[in-house]
Amino acid sequence: MDLYEYQARELLAEQGIPTPDAIFAQNSHEVAQAADRIGYPCVIKAQVKIGHRGQAGGVKLVHDRDEAILEAERILPMTIHGHKVSGVLVAEAKNILHEYYVSISVDRSSRDFDVLATANGGTEVEQIAREHPEAVKRLHIGALGEFDIDAARRMAESIGFYHADVEQAAQILLKMWHCFRDNDATLVEINPLAKIGDPDDESSKSLCALDAKISLDGNAAFRHDGWARFDDPVQADPFERQASEHGLHYVHLHGEVGVIGNGAGLVMSSLDAVSGAGEEQGTGVRPANFLDIGGGASVEVMRHSLEIVLSDPQVESVFINVYGGITSCEQVARGILEALDELGGAKPLVVRFDGNAAAEGLRILAASSNPNVHVCETMEQAAQLAARLAAEAKEARA
Ligand code: GDP
Ligand code: MN
């Protein structure tokens, strides 16, 4: 789960990492109030879960109230790289003397934590890595060893922080690590970690996190009260929300064929098969969602899944693809019929079963003689049929 900058900076501040004063605002009236409180000049920053906002015109320095309102009215309706702006952060402007880059992320190949850092920050780290690969340091924090202040000091020195900044950089590295570890993050990135202050006054200079990007490990949500405080009321998809309330792995894709399967790999192949069928048939029909019912799915799980998928008004047909392992196809079949009993409706379902209790499952479906339930032997055939039925239903409606 990715956080907005305004949420990420809260987690940094909780660890005692210096961040500029800032207020999140969602309309120009709130922006004006926030800017008056923060003081001028201040920075108006688009809140979107994507980087390169500065280059896209989503970060602007303003010098008075009128300018703040003008920029708010320009930035709030923006869509940056396909992401609708959710609001803006009104942040205290700092005088930047130098920009560093530091991130901590999970390194799957070395099974530990990657610290990526450069003392030549400022531009995007990808660009620095391309043009000056020697300037980008890649260090590691062991998964089992202790990362303490001494280790952080050694790391700060090897990254190449200026002498005057080494001690403060070490403190920030250590706090970043605590932020990463305590929040079950997969990424904590500060870019820029800026040296700020008055160039002529040595004592005014300090390091400050001017931008923050944090991703949390969704599998650890249960240890953090489901991260309710990071709920996104603006962008939340009602179907995704309902699915997560039932503990289902659902992603809304906005096509016409609902897809339900067990196991992420099987569901993804099913999505491909549906997209391929839609293209082949020349209808452009596409999957409406990803929904993985997981292993050992019960009647209950199947019922909730169908409820959610069928409540999507864009859905014209549903492809159910289950390879019974722990999951019994018999249970899935019962769930399908119970759901249809409860939900009524007349959208066609195409079912493909294989593996554990597939024959029993198919027998139960056949015995119901429900005209909306179709059975196919292979995944390809089922995807083709589901795509064709969806296109026909759409056509009939048009
Ligand atoms: P990003 O483009 O999405 O990474 O957004 P950032 O928050 O990193 O902002 C982009 C750039 O705007 C930074 O690299 C800075 O150069 C500049 N910037 C952000 N905050 C301030 C500030 O307080 N003062 C000044 N002078 N520049 C800022
Ligand atoms: Mn940045």
Short mmCIF file of C-alpha atoms and ligand atoms in Angstrom, two decimals:
data_model
loop_
_atom_site.label_atom_id
_atom_site.label_comp_id
_atom_site.label_asym_id
_atom_site.label_seq_id
_atom_site.Cartn_x
_atom_site.Cartn_y
_atom_site.Cartn_z
CA MET A 1 0.00 0.00 0.00
CA ASP A 2 1.44 3.34 -1.08
CA LEU A 3 1.01 6.42 1.08
CA TYR A 4 0.57 10.02 0.05
CA GLU A 5 3.38 12.41 0.90
CA TYR A 6 1.25 14.04 3.63
CA GLN A 7 0.78 10.62 5.28
CA ALA A 8 4.39 9.51 4.80
CA ARG A 9 5.78 12.66 6.37
CA GLU A 10 3.66 11.95 9.47
CA LEU A 11 5.45 8.62 9.90
CA LEU A 12 8.84 10.30 9.49
CA ALA A 13 7.91 13.02 11.98
CA GLU A 14 6.76 10.37 14.49
CA GLN A 15 10.33 9.06 14.49
CA GLY A 16 11.73 12.54 15.02
CA ILE A 17 12.97 13.15 11.48
CA PRO A 18 12.81 16.90 10.75
CA THR A 19 10.14 17.82 8.18
CA PRO A 20 8.82 21.28 7.26
CA ASP A 21 5.55 22.41 8.87
CA ALA A 22 2.75 21.47 6.51
CA ILE A 23 -1.04 21.25 6.27
CA PHE A 24 -3.11 19.06 3.95
CA ALA A 25 -5.89 20.94 2.12
CA GLN A 26 -8.55 19.95 -0.38
CA ASN A 27 -10.03 23.17 -1.74
CA SER A 28 -8.78 26.68 -2.40
CA HIS A 29 -10.44 28.05 0.74
CA GLU A 30 -8.60 25.50 2.91
CA VAL A 31 -5.38 26.23 0.99
CA ALA A 32 -5.66 29.96 1.69
CA GLN A 33 -6.20 29.30 5.40
CA ALA A 34 -3.35 26.81 5.52
CA ALA A 35 -0.98 29.13 3.67
CA ASP A 36 -1.78 32.00 6.04
CA ARG A 37 -0.96 29.72 8.96
CA ILE A 38 2.26 28.34 7.47
CA GLY A 39 3.41 31.77 6.31
CA TYR A 40 4.99 32.94 3.03
CA PRO A 41 6.72 31.89 0.95
CA CYS A 42 5.30 28.36 1.06
CA VAL A 43 5.14 25.41 -1.31
CA ILE A 44 1.88 24.02 -2.75
CA LYS A 45 2.36 20.32 -3.54
CA ALA A 46 -0.02 18.03 -5.42
CA GLN A 47 -0.88 14.89 -3.44
CA VAL A 48 -0.77 11.93 -5.81
CA LYS A 49 0.68 8.47 -5.35
CA ILE A 50 3.26 8.97 -8.09
CA GLY A 51 6.62 10.72 -8.31
CA HIS A 52 7.97 13.44 -10.66
CA ARG A 53 5.29 15.85 -9.51
CA GLY A 54 7.69 18.76 -9.69
CA GLN A 55 8.42 18.21 -13.39
CA ALA A 56 4.69 17.83 -14.10
CA GLY A 57 3.95 21.24 -12.57
CA GLY A 58 2.50 19.83 -9.36
CA VAL A 59 4.91 21.58 -6.96
CA LYS A 60 4.90 25.41 -6.83
CA LEU A 61 6.46 28.03 -4.61
CA VAL A 62 4.03 30.86 -3.75
CA HIS A 63 4.69 34.24 -2.15
CA ASP A 64 1.27 35.45 -1.04
CA ARG A 65 -2.35 34.46 -0.50
CA ASP A 66 -3.51 35.31 -4.05
CA GLU A 67 -0.74 33.26 -5.59
CA ALA A 68 -1.54 30.37 -3.21
CA ILE A 69 -5.21 30.39 -4.30
CA LEU A 70 -4.26 30.65 -7.97
CA GLU A 71 -1.89 27.67 -7.77
CA ALA A 72 -4.38 25.66 -5.69
CA GLU A 73 -7.05 26.20 -8.35
CA ARG A 74 -4.61 25.10 -11.03
CA ILE A 75 -3.19 22.03 -9.20
CA LEU A 76 -6.31 20.60 -7.50
CA PRO A 77 -8.09 19.62 -10.76
CA MET A 78 -4.90 18.14 -12.26
CA THR A 79 -4.29 14.53 -13.22
CA ILE A 80 -0.59 13.67 -12.99
CA HIS A 81 0.61 10.64 -14.97
CA GLY A 82 -2.92 9.20 -14.82
CA HIS A 83 -3.44 9.92 -11.09
CA LYS A 84 -6.15 12.35 -10.03
CA VAL A 85 -4.86 14.86 -7.47
CA SER A 86 -6.41 14.13 -4.05
CA GLY A 87 -5.53 17.43 -2.42
CA VAL A 88 -2.46 19.55 -1.83
CA LEU A 89 0.09 19.85 0.92
CA VAL A 90 0.83 23.43 1.91
CA ALA A 91 4.38 23.28 3.24
CA GLU A 92 6.78 25.76 4.73
CA ALA A 93 9.33 26.73 2.05
CA LYS A 94 12.92 26.06 2.96
CA ASN A 95 16.08 27.54 1.54
CA ILE A 96 17.81 24.56 -0.05
CA LEU A 97 21.62 24.51 0.07
CA HIS A 98 22.12 20.92 -1.05
CA GLU A 99 19.99 17.89 -1.91
CA TYR A 100 20.74 14.29 -0.86
CA TYR A 101 18.78 11.16 -1.72
CA VAL A 102 18.25 8.25 0.71
CA SER A 103 15.94 5.26 0.54
CA ILE A 104 15.51 1.96 2.36
CA SER A 105 13.69 -0.87 0.64
CA VAL A 106 13.29 -4.63 0.76
CA ASP A 107 15.92 -6.43 -1.31
CA ARG A 108 14.41 -9.76 -2.30
CA SER A 109 17.50 -11.10 -4.00
CA SER A 110 19.89 -10.60 -1.10
CA ARG A 111 17.11 -11.17 1.47
CA ASP A 112 17.92 -8.07 3.42
CA PHE A 113 17.34 -4.32 3.22
CA ASP A 114 18.80 -2.06 0.58
CA VAL A 115 19.96 1.43 1.43
CA LEU A 116 20.27 3.49 -1.74
CA ALA A 117 21.84 6.89 -1.27
CA THR A 118 23.63 9.63 -3.06
CA ALA A 119 25.16 12.86 -1.88
CA ASN A 120 24.45 14.33 -5.35
CA GLY A 121 20.66 14.38 -5.04
CA GLY A 122 18.43 16.96 -6.60
CA THR A 123 17.52 15.33 -9.88
CA GLU A 124 15.75 12.01 -10.08
CA VAL A 125 17.88 9.21 -8.68
CA GLU A 126 17.32 7.12 -11.84
CA GLN A 127 18.99 9.87 -13.86
CA ILE A 128 21.89 10.20 -11.43
CA ALA A 129 22.36 6.43 -11.52
CA ARG A 130 22.53 6.59 -15.32
CA GLU A 131 24.89 9.55 -15.57
CA HIS A 132 27.04 9.11 -12.45
CA PRO A 133 26.64 5.50 -11.32
CA GLU A 134 29.67 5.88 -9.02
CA ALA A 135 27.84 8.56 -7.04
CA VAL A 136 24.98 6.25 -6.07
CA LYS A 137 25.87 4.06 -3.11
CA ARG A 138 24.09 0.81 -2.46
CA LEU A 139 24.52 -0.48 1.08
CA HIS A 140 22.74 -3.08 3.12
CA ILE A 141 21.10 -3.48 6.49
CA GLY A 142 21.14 -7.12 7.55
CA ALA A 143 17.85 -8.84 8.23
CA LEU A 144 19.13 -10.25 11.53
CA GLY A 145 21.96 -7.99 12.62
CA GLU A 146 21.46 -4.86 14.68
CA PHE A 147 21.56 -1.51 12.86
CA ASP A 148 22.61 0.97 15.54
CA ILE A 149 24.00 4.49 15.66
CA ASP A 150 27.58 3.30 15.08
CA ALA A 151 26.54 1.38 11.99
CA ALA A 152 24.53 4.42 10.86
CA ARG A 153 27.60 6.66 11.29
CA ARG A 154 29.75 4.33 9.22
CA MET A 155 27.05 4.29 6.58
CA ALA A 156 26.66 8.10 6.53
CA GLU A 157 30.41 8.46 6.01
CA SER A 158 30.55 5.94 3.21
CA ILE A 159 27.60 7.59 1.45
CA GLY A 160 29.64 10.79 1.28
CA PHE A 161 27.63 13.18 3.43
CA TYR A 162 29.62 16.36 3.95
CA HIS A 163 31.62 16.35 7.13
CA ALA A 164 29.31 18.82 8.86
CA ASP A 165 26.28 16.69 8.01
CA VAL A 166 27.56 13.23 8.95
CA GLU A 167 26.28 13.14 12.52
CA GLN A 168 22.83 14.42 11.64
CA ALA A 169 22.69 12.13 8.60
CA ALA A 170 23.52 9.16 10.82
CA GLN A 171 20.68 10.07 13.18
CA ILE A 172 18.29 10.37 10.24
CA LEU A 173 19.43 7.03 8.74
CA LEU A 174 18.79 5.33 12.07
CA LYS A 175 15.36 6.95 12.40
CA MET A 176 14.51 6.01 8.81
CA TRP A 177 15.36 2.43 9.68
CA HIS A 178 13.11 2.55 12.74
CA CYS A 179 10.34 4.06 10.60
CA PHE A 180 10.81 1.26 8.05
CA ARG A 181 10.91 -1.52 10.64
CA ASP A 182 8.20 -0.34 13.04
CA ASN A 183 5.70 0.38 10.27
CA ASP A 184 6.32 -2.83 8.29
CA ALA A 185 7.27 -0.73 5.27
CA THR A 186 8.65 -2.02 1.98
CA LEU A 187 9.98 1.41 1.00
CA VAL A 188 10.96 4.57 2.86
CA GLU A 189 12.40 7.20 0.52
CA ILE A 190 13.43 10.78 1.24
CA ASN A 191 14.14 12.82 -1.89
CA PRO A 192 15.31 15.40 -1.34
CA LEU A 193 16.84 15.05 2.08
CA ALA A 194 17.81 18.70 1.93
CA LYS A 195 20.44 20.70 3.68
CA ILE A 196 18.62 23.92 4.49
CA GLY A 197 19.39 27.21 6.16
CA ASP A 198 21.16 30.52 5.67
CA PRO A 199 24.33 30.06 3.56
CA ASP A 200 26.17 32.66 5.67
CA ASP A 201 25.20 31.25 9.05
CA GLU A 202 26.75 27.86 9.82
CA SER A 203 24.58 27.33 12.92
CA SER A 204 21.35 27.68 10.92
CA LYS A 205 22.16 24.75 8.65
CA SER A 206 20.45 21.40 9.13
CA LEU A 207 19.04 18.39 7.26
CA CYS A 208 15.32 18.24 6.56
CA ALA A 209 13.09 15.73 4.71
CA LEU A 210 11.38 17.82 2.02
CA ASP A 211 9.66 14.93 0.28
CA ALA A 212 8.73 11.45 1.49
CA LYS A 213 7.52 8.33 -0.20
CA ILE A 214 6.51 5.30 1.88
CA SER A 215 5.01 1.96 0.86
CA LEU A 216 3.62 -0.36 3.53
CA ASP A 217 3.42 -4.13 3.36
CA GLY A 218 -0.30 -4.86 3.00
CA ASN A 219 0.22 -8.31 4.58
CA ALA A 220 1.07 -6.58 7.87
CA ALA A 221 -2.08 -4.43 8.02
CA PHE A 222 -3.52 -6.61 10.78
CA ARG A 223 -0.68 -5.52 13.07
CA HIS A 224 -1.60 -1.86 12.59
CA ASP A 225 -5.41 -1.85 13.02
CA GLY A 226 -5.77 -2.26 9.28
CA TRP A 227 -4.09 1.14 8.75
CA ALA A 228 -7.52 2.72 9.04
CA ARG A 229 -5.85 6.11 9.41
CA PHE A 230 -4.52 5.84 5.86
CA ASP A 231 -7.95 5.11 4.32
CA ASP A 232 -8.42 7.14 1.19
CA PRO A 233 -12.01 8.37 1.12
CA VAL A 234 -11.43 10.38 -2.07
CA GLN A 235 -10.02 7.67 -4.27
CA ALA A 236 -11.47 4.55 -2.64
CA ASP A 237 -13.25 2.24 -5.05
CA PRO A 238 -16.53 1.05 -3.49
CA PHE A 239 -16.09 -2.50 -4.83
CA GLU A 240 -12.50 -2.72 -3.58
CA ARG A 241 -13.60 -1.45 -0.19
CA GLN A 242 -16.41 -4.00 0.09
CA ALA A 243 -14.04 -6.79 -0.99
CA SER A 244 -11.42 -5.87 1.58
CA GLU A 245 -14.10 -5.87 4.29
CA HIS A 246 -14.64 -9.54 3.41
CA GLY A 247 -10.91 -10.22 3.24
CA LEU A 248 -11.01 -10.83 -0.52
CA HIS A 249 -8.17 -9.99 -2.90
CA TYR A 250 -10.00 -7.87 -5.47
CA VAL A 251 -8.82 -5.27 -7.96
CA HIS A 252 -11.35 -3.31 -10.01
CA LEU A 253 -10.39 -3.22 -13.70
CA HIS A 254 -13.52 -1.65 -15.24
CA GLY A 255 -14.18 -4.12 -18.08
CA GLU A 256 -17.25 -6.26 -18.77
CA VAL A 257 -16.25 -9.81 -17.76
CA GLY A 258 -16.08 -10.48 -14.02
CA VAL A 259 -13.28 -12.94 -13.20
CA ILE A 260 -13.16 -15.12 -10.09
CA GLY A 261 -10.53 -17.79 -9.52
CA ASN A 262 -8.32 -19.35 -6.90
CA GLY A 263 -4.65 -18.44 -6.78
CA ALA A 264 -3.21 -15.17 -8.08
CA GLY A 265 -1.44 -16.87 -11.00
CA LEU A 266 -4.57 -18.63 -12.24
CA VAL A 267 -6.62 -15.44 -11.94
CA MET A 268 -4.01 -13.44 -13.87
CA SER A 269 -3.94 -16.06 -16.65
CA SER A 270 -7.74 -15.88 -16.71
CA LEU A 271 -7.56 -12.10 -17.15
CA ASP A 272 -5.16 -12.59 -20.07
CA ALA A 273 -7.42 -15.23 -21.60
CA VAL A 274 -10.45 -12.91 -21.39
CA SER A 275 -8.55 -9.95 -22.86
CA GLY A 276 -7.20 -12.19 -25.63
CA ALA A 277 -10.70 -13.50 -26.40
CA GLY A 278 -12.13 -9.97 -26.54
CA GLU A 279 -9.44 -8.95 -29.02
CA GLU A 280 -9.79 -12.08 -31.12
CA GLN A 281 -13.55 -11.69 -31.33
CA GLY A 282 -13.10 -8.04 -32.25
CA THR A 283 -15.40 -6.81 -29.49
CA GLY A 284 -12.76 -5.25 -27.24
CA VAL A 285 -14.45 -6.85 -24.22
CA ARG A 286 -12.13 -6.79 -21.19
CA PRO A 287 -11.94 -8.19 -17.64
CA ALA A 288 -13.96 -6.28 -15.07
CA ASN A 289 -11.87 -7.29 -12.10
CA PHE A 290 -9.26 -9.53 -10.52
CA LEU A 291 -10.65 -11.64 -7.69
CA ASP A 292 -8.64 -14.39 -6.01
CA ILE A 293 -10.70 -16.46 -3.59
CA GLY A 294 -7.52 -18.15 -2.31
CA GLY A 295 -7.10 -21.69 -1.04
CA GLY A 296 -9.79 -23.59 0.86
CA ALA A 297 -12.54 -21.21 -0.20
CA SER A 298 -15.88 -21.87 1.48
CA VAL A 299 -19.45 -21.55 0.26
CA GLU A 300 -19.51 -18.23 2.12
CA VAL A 301 -16.45 -16.85 0.29
CA MET A 302 -17.91 -17.76 -3.09
CA ARG A 303 -21.17 -16.06 -2.19
CA HIS A 304 -19.49 -12.80 -1.12
CA SER A 305 -17.31 -12.89 -4.24
CA LEU A 306 -20.23 -13.25 -6.63
CA GLU A 307 -22.19 -10.63 -4.72
CA ILE A 308 -19.42 -8.08 -5.24
CA VAL A 309 -18.68 -8.97 -8.86
CA LEU A 310 -22.36 -9.03 -9.89
CA SER A 311 -23.09 -5.72 -8.16
CA ASP A 312 -20.69 -4.00 -10.61
CA PRO A 313 -23.09 -2.51 -13.19
CA GLN A 314 -20.43 -2.80 -15.92
CA VAL A 315 -20.27 -6.58 -15.53
CA GLU A 316 -22.12 -8.46 -18.30
CA SER A 317 -20.84 -11.99 -17.65
CA VAL A 318 -18.70 -13.79 -15.06
CA PHE A 319 -15.91 -16.28 -15.66
CA ILE A 320 -15.27 -18.58 -12.68
CA ASN A 321 -12.03 -20.52 -13.03
CA VAL A 322 -11.20 -22.86 -10.16
CA TYR A 323 -8.46 -25.42 -9.93
CA GLY A 324 -9.41 -27.46 -6.88
CA GLY A 325 -6.46 -28.15 -4.60
CA ILE A 326 -7.30 -27.40 -1.00
CA THR A 327 -10.38 -25.73 -2.44
CA SER A 328 -13.10 -28.24 -3.22
CA CYS A 329 -14.97 -27.52 -6.48
CA GLU A 330 -18.02 -29.01 -4.80
CA GLN A 331 -17.98 -26.20 -2.19
CA VAL A 332 -17.47 -23.62 -4.90
CA ALA A 333 -20.44 -25.00 -6.87
CA ARG A 334 -22.67 -24.83 -3.78
CA GLY A 335 -21.51 -21.26 -3.16
CA ILE A 336 -22.35 -20.29 -6.73
CA LEU A 337 -25.87 -21.71 -6.51
CA GLU A 338 -26.53 -20.16 -3.09
CA ALA A 339 -25.37 -16.81 -4.36
CA LEU A 340 -27.59 -17.05 -7.43
CA ASP A 341 -30.56 -17.99 -5.25
CA GLU A 342 -30.02 -14.95 -3.10
CA LEU A 343 -29.02 -12.46 -5.73
CA GLY A 344 -31.38 -13.49 -8.51
CA GLY A 345 -30.52 -11.52 -11.65
CA ALA A 346 -29.79 -12.92 -15.03
CA LYS A 347 -26.14 -12.37 -15.83
CA PRO A 348 -24.51 -15.42 -17.39
CA LEU A 349 -21.80 -17.32 -15.50
CA VAL A 350 -19.23 -19.49 -17.24
CA VAL A 351 -17.60 -22.07 -14.99
CA ARG A 352 -14.47 -24.11 -15.52
CA PHE A 353 -13.52 -26.59 -12.79
CA ASP A 354 -10.53 -28.86 -12.55
CA GLY A 355 -8.86 -30.81 -9.74
CA ASN A 356 -10.36 -31.58 -6.33
CA ALA A 357 -14.04 -32.61 -6.60
CA ALA A 358 -14.38 -31.08 -10.07
CA ALA A 359 -16.75 -33.81 -11.26
CA GLU A 360 -19.02 -33.39 -8.20
CA GLY A 361 -18.99 -29.62 -8.64
CA LEU A 362 -20.01 -29.89 -12.27
CA ARG A 363 -22.72 -32.41 -11.40
CA ILE A 364 -24.21 -30.04 -8.82
CA LEU A 365 -24.24 -27.18 -11.32
CA ALA A 366 -25.81 -29.37 -14.02
CA ALA A 367 -28.48 -30.63 -11.60
CA SER A 368 -29.57 -27.05 -10.87
CA SER A 369 -30.44 -26.58 -14.58
CA ASN A 370 -30.02 -22.85 -14.18
CA PRO A 371 -30.03 -21.40 -17.72
CA ASN A 372 -27.50 -18.73 -16.71
CA VAL A 373 -24.85 -21.23 -15.66
CA HIS A 374 -22.60 -22.46 -18.47
CA VAL A 375 -19.87 -25.03 -18.09
CA CYS A 376 -16.69 -25.35 -20.17
CA GLU A 377 -13.96 -27.92 -20.11
CA THR A 378 -10.92 -25.71 -20.68
CA MET A 379 -9.92 -22.24 -19.55
CA GLU A 380 -9.61 -21.08 -23.18
CA GLN A 381 -13.11 -22.21 -24.07
CA ALA A 382 -14.53 -20.65 -20.92
CA ALA A 383 -12.80 -17.31 -21.55
CA GLN A 384 -14.05 -17.29 -25.17
CA LEU A 385 -17.61 -18.04 -24.10
CA ALA A 386 -17.60 -15.48 -21.24
CA ALA A 387 -16.27 -12.80 -23.60
CA ARG A 388 -18.87 -13.64 -26.27
CA LEU A 389 -21.76 -13.60 -23.78
CA ALA A 390 -20.59 -10.26 -22.37
CA ALA A 391 -20.39 -8.72 -25.84
CA GLU A 392 -23.86 -10.02 -26.73
CA ALA A 393 -25.38 -8.68 -23.52
CA LYS A 394 -23.75 -5.30 -24.09
CA GLU A 395 -24.95 -5.24 -27.68
CA ALA A 396 -28.51 -6.15 -26.63
CA ARG A 397 -28.52 -3.33 -24.11
CA ALA A 398 -27.22 -0.72 -26.56
P1 GDP B 1 8.59 15.25 -6.63
O1 GDP B 1 8.87 16.01 -7.90
O2 GDP B 1 7.30 14.50 -6.74
O3 GDP B 1 9.71 14.40 -6.19
O4 GDP B 1 8.32 16.39 -5.50
P2 GDP B 1 9.30 17.05 -4.41
O5 GDP B 1 8.55 17.25 -3.16
O6 GDP B 1 10.57 16.32 -4.28
O7 GDP B 1 9.57 18.50 -5.02
C1 GDP B 1 10.27 18.65 -6.22
C2 GDP B 1 11.32 19.72 -6.06
O8 GDP B 1 10.72 20.93 -5.62
C3 GDP B 1 12.38 19.39 -5.02
O9 GDP B 1 13.41 18.58 -5.50
C4 GDP B 1 12.89 20.78 -4.68
O10 GDP B 1 13.88 21.17 -5.60
C5 GDP B 1 11.65 21.64 -4.85
N1 GDP B 1 11.12 21.95 -3.51
C6 GDP B 1 10.29 21.22 -2.73
N2 GDP B 1 10.12 21.81 -1.53
C7 GDP B 1 10.85 22.94 -1.56
C8 GDP B 1 11.10 24.00 -0.61
O11 GDP B 1 10.64 24.03 0.52
N3 GDP B 1 11.93 25.00 -1.02
C9 GDP B 1 12.49 25.02 -2.27
N4 GDP B 1 13.28 26.05 -2.58
N5 GDP B 1 12.29 24.06 -3.15
C10 GDP B 1 11.48 23.05 -2.82
MN MN B 2 10.87 14.18 -4.54
#
